[in-house]
CSV table of C-alpha atoms in Angstrom, one decimal:
chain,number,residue,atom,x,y,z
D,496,UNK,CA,16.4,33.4,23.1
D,497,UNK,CA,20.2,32.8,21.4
D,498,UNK,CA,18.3,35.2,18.4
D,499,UNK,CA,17.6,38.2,20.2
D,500,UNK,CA,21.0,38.0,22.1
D,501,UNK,CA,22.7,37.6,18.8
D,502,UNK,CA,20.3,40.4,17.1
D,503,UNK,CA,21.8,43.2,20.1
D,504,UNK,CA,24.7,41.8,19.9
D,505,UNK,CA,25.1,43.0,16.4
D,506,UNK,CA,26.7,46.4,15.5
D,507,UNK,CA,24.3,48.8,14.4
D,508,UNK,CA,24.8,50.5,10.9
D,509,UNK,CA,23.2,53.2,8.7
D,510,UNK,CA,20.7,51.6,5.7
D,511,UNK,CA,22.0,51.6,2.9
D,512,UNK,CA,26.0,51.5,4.6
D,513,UNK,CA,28.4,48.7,2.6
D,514,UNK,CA,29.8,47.1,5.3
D,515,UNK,CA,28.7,43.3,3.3
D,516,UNK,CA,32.8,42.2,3.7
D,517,UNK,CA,32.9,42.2,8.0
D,518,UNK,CA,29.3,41.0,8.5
D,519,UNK,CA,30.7,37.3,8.3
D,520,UNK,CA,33.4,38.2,10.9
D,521,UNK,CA,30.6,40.3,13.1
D,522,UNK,CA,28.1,37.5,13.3
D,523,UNK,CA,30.9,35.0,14.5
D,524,UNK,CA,32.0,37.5,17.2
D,525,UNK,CA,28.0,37.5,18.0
D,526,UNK,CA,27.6,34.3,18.3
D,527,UNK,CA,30.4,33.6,20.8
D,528,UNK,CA,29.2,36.6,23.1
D,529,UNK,CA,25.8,35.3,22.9
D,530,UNK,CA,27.5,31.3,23.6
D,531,UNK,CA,29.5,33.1,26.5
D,532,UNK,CA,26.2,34.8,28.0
D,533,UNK,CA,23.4,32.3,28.1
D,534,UNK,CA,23.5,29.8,30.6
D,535,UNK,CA,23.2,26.1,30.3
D,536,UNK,CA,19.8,25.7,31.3
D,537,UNK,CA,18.6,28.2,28.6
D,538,UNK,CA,20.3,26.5,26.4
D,539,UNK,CA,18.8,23.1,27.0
D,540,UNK,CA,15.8,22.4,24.7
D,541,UNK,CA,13.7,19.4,26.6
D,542,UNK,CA,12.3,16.7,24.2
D,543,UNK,CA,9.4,17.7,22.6
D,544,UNK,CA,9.4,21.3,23.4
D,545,UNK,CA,10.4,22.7,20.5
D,546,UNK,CA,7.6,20.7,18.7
D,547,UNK,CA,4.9,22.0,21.5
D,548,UNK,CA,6.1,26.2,21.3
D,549,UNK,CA,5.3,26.2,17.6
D,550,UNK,CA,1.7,25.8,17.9
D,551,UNK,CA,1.1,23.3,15.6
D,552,UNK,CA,-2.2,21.1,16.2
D,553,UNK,CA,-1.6,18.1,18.7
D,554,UNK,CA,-2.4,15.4,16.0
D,555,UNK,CA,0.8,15.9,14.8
D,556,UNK,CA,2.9,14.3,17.9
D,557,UNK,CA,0.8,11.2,16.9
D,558,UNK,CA,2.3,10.7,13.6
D,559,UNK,CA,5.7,8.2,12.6
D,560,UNK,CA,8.6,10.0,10.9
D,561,UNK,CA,10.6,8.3,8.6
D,562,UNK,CA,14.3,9.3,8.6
D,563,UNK,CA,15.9,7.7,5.0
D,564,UNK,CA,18.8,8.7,2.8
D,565,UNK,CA,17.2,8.8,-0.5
D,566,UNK,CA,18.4,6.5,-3.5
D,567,UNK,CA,20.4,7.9,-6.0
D,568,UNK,CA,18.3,9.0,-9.0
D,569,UNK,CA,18.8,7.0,-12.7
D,570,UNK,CA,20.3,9.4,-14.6
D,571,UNK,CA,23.0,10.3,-11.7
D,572,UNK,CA,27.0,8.6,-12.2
D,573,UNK,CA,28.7,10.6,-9.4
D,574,UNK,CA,28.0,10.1,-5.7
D,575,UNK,CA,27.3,13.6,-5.4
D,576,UNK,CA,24.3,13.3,-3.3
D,577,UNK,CA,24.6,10.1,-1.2
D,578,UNK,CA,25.5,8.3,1.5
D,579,UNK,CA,29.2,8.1,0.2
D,580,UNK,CA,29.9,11.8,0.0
D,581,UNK,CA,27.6,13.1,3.0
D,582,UNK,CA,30.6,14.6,4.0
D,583,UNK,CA,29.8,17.4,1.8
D,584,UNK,CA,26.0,17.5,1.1
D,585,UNK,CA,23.5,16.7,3.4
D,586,UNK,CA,21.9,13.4,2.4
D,587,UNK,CA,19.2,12.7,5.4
D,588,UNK,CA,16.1,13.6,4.7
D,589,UNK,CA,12.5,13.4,7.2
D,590,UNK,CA,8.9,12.2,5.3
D,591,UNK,CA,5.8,11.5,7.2
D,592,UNK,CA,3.3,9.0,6.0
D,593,UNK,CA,0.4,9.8,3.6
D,594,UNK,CA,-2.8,10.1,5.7
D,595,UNK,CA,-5.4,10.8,2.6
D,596,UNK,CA,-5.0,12.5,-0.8
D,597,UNK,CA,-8.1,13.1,-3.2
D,598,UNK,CA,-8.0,13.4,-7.2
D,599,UNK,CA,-9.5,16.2,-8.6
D,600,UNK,CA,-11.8,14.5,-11.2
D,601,UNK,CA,-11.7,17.6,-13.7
D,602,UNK,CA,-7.8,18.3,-13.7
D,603,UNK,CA,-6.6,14.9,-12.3
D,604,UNK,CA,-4.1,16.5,-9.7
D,605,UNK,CA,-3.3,14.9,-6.9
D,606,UNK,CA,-4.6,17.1,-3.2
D,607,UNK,CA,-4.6,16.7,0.4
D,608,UNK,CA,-5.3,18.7,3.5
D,609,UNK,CA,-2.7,17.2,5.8
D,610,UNK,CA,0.1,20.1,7.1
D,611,UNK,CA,2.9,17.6,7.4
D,612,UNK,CA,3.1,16.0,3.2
D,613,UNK,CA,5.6,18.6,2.1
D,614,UNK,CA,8.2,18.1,4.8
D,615,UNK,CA,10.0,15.4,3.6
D,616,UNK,CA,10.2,17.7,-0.4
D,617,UNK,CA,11.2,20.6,1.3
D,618,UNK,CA,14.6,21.6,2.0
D,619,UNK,CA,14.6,19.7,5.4
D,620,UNK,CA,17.9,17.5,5.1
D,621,UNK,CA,20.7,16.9,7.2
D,622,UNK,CA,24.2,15.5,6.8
D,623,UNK,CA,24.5,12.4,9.7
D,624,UNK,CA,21.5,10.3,10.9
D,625,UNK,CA,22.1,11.4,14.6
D,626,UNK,CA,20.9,15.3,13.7
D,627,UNK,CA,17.7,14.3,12.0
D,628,UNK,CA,17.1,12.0,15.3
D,629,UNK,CA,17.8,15.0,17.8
D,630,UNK,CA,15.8,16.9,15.7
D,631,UNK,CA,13.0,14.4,15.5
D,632,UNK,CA,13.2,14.6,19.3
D,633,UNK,CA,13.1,18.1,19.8
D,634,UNK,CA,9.9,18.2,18.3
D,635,UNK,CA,8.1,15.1,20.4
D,636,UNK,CA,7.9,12.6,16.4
D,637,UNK,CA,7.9,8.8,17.2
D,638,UNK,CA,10.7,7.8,14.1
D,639,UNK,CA,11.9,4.9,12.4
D,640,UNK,CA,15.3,5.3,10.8
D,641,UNK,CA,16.1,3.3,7.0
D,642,UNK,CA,19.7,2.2,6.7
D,643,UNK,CA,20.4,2.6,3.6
D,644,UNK,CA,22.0,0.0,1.0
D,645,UNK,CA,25.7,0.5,1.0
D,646,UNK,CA,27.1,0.8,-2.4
D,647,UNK,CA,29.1,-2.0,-3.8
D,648,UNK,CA,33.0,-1.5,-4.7
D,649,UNK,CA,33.7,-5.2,-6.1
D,650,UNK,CA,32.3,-5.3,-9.5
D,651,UNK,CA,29.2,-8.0,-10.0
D,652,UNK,CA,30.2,-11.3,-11.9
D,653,UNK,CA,29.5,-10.6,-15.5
D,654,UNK,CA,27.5,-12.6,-17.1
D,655,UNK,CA,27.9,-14.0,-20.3
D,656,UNK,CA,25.8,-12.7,-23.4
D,657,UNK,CA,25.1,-13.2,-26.6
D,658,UNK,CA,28.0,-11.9,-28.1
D,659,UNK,CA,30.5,-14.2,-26.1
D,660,UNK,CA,29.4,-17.0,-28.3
D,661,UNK,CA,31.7,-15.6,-30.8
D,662,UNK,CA,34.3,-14.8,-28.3
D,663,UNK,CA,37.7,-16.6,-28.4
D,664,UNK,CA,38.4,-15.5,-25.1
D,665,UNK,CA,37.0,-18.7,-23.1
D,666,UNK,CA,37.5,-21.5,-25.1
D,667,UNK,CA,40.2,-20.5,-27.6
D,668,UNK,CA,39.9,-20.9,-31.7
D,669,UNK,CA,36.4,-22.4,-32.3
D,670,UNK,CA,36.8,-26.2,-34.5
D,671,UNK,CA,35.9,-24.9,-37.7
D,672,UNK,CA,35.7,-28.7,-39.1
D,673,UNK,CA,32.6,-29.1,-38.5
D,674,UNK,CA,31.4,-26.7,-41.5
D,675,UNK,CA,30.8,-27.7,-44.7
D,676,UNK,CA,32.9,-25.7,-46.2
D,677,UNK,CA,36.0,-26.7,-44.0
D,678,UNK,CA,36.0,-30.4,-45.3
């Protein structure tokens, strides 16, 4: 509904026309026309309804989402892409669970026939936890949310290795008397 009112809201130019600089501007002016014309119960999307208007089969309200902030891979330093700058990026993401995968025995790849696998590898993140709830919601998933670990600002005790035996840090000047070539 908000599409179409935003799509005739829009100003109508020739093909071709380079008018790429006010379509930002445009589409904001849209969208609070279309904001200011539809009513609050059209605007309202019920629980599950968005999930049962797509047409997907009905075996799919049966299955448990997982909403998780992924870990930060190895070769990552920054914080680019986690919990501590979601500010920026999103960093939620949605994955079902695996119903049944099959190996091809000629190639070795890894198949399956259920609809729902790539959800969580596609681009389907979100920046807070509360979206990816409402949008679990809206389309009628049962979902269990992973908090994830926070990251650690205090540095861990170091631990002493090898190389602190010869260290004069700790104990001071090692007693050299006890070598044989020292008496």
């Amino acid at each position: 509904m908000m599409q179409r009112l935003v799509s005739s809201l829009l100003p109508r130019t020739p093909i071709g026309s380079a008018c790429y600089a006010t379509a930002v501007s445009d589409y904001g002016v849209a969208l609070k026309k279309a904001a200011e014309l539809i009513t609050p119960a059209d605007a309202s999307i019920q629980p599950k309804e968005a999930g049962y208007t797509t047409g997907v089969p009905l075996s799919t309200f049966s299955r448990n989402a997982r909403i998780y902030c992924p870990a930060r891979t190895p070769c990552q330093s920054g914080l680019g892409r986690t919990v501590d700058n979601a500010s920026t990026t999103p960093v939620w993401k949605i994955e079902f669970e695996t119903l049944s995968k099959w190996t091809n025995p000629l190639m070795g790849w890894t198949s399956t026939a259920d609809p729902l696998e790539n959800v969580g590898r596609a681009t389907l993140a979100f920046h807070t936890k509360e979206e990816a709830q409402r949008f679990c919601e809206k389309h009628g998933w049962s979902y269990t949310v992973d908090v994830p670990n926070i990251r650690r600002t205090v540095r861990q005790k170091r631990y002493a290795g090898y190389g602190d035996n010869f260290g004069i840090k700790r104990n001071g000047v090692p007693d050299l008397s006890t070598l044989r070539s020292n008496r």
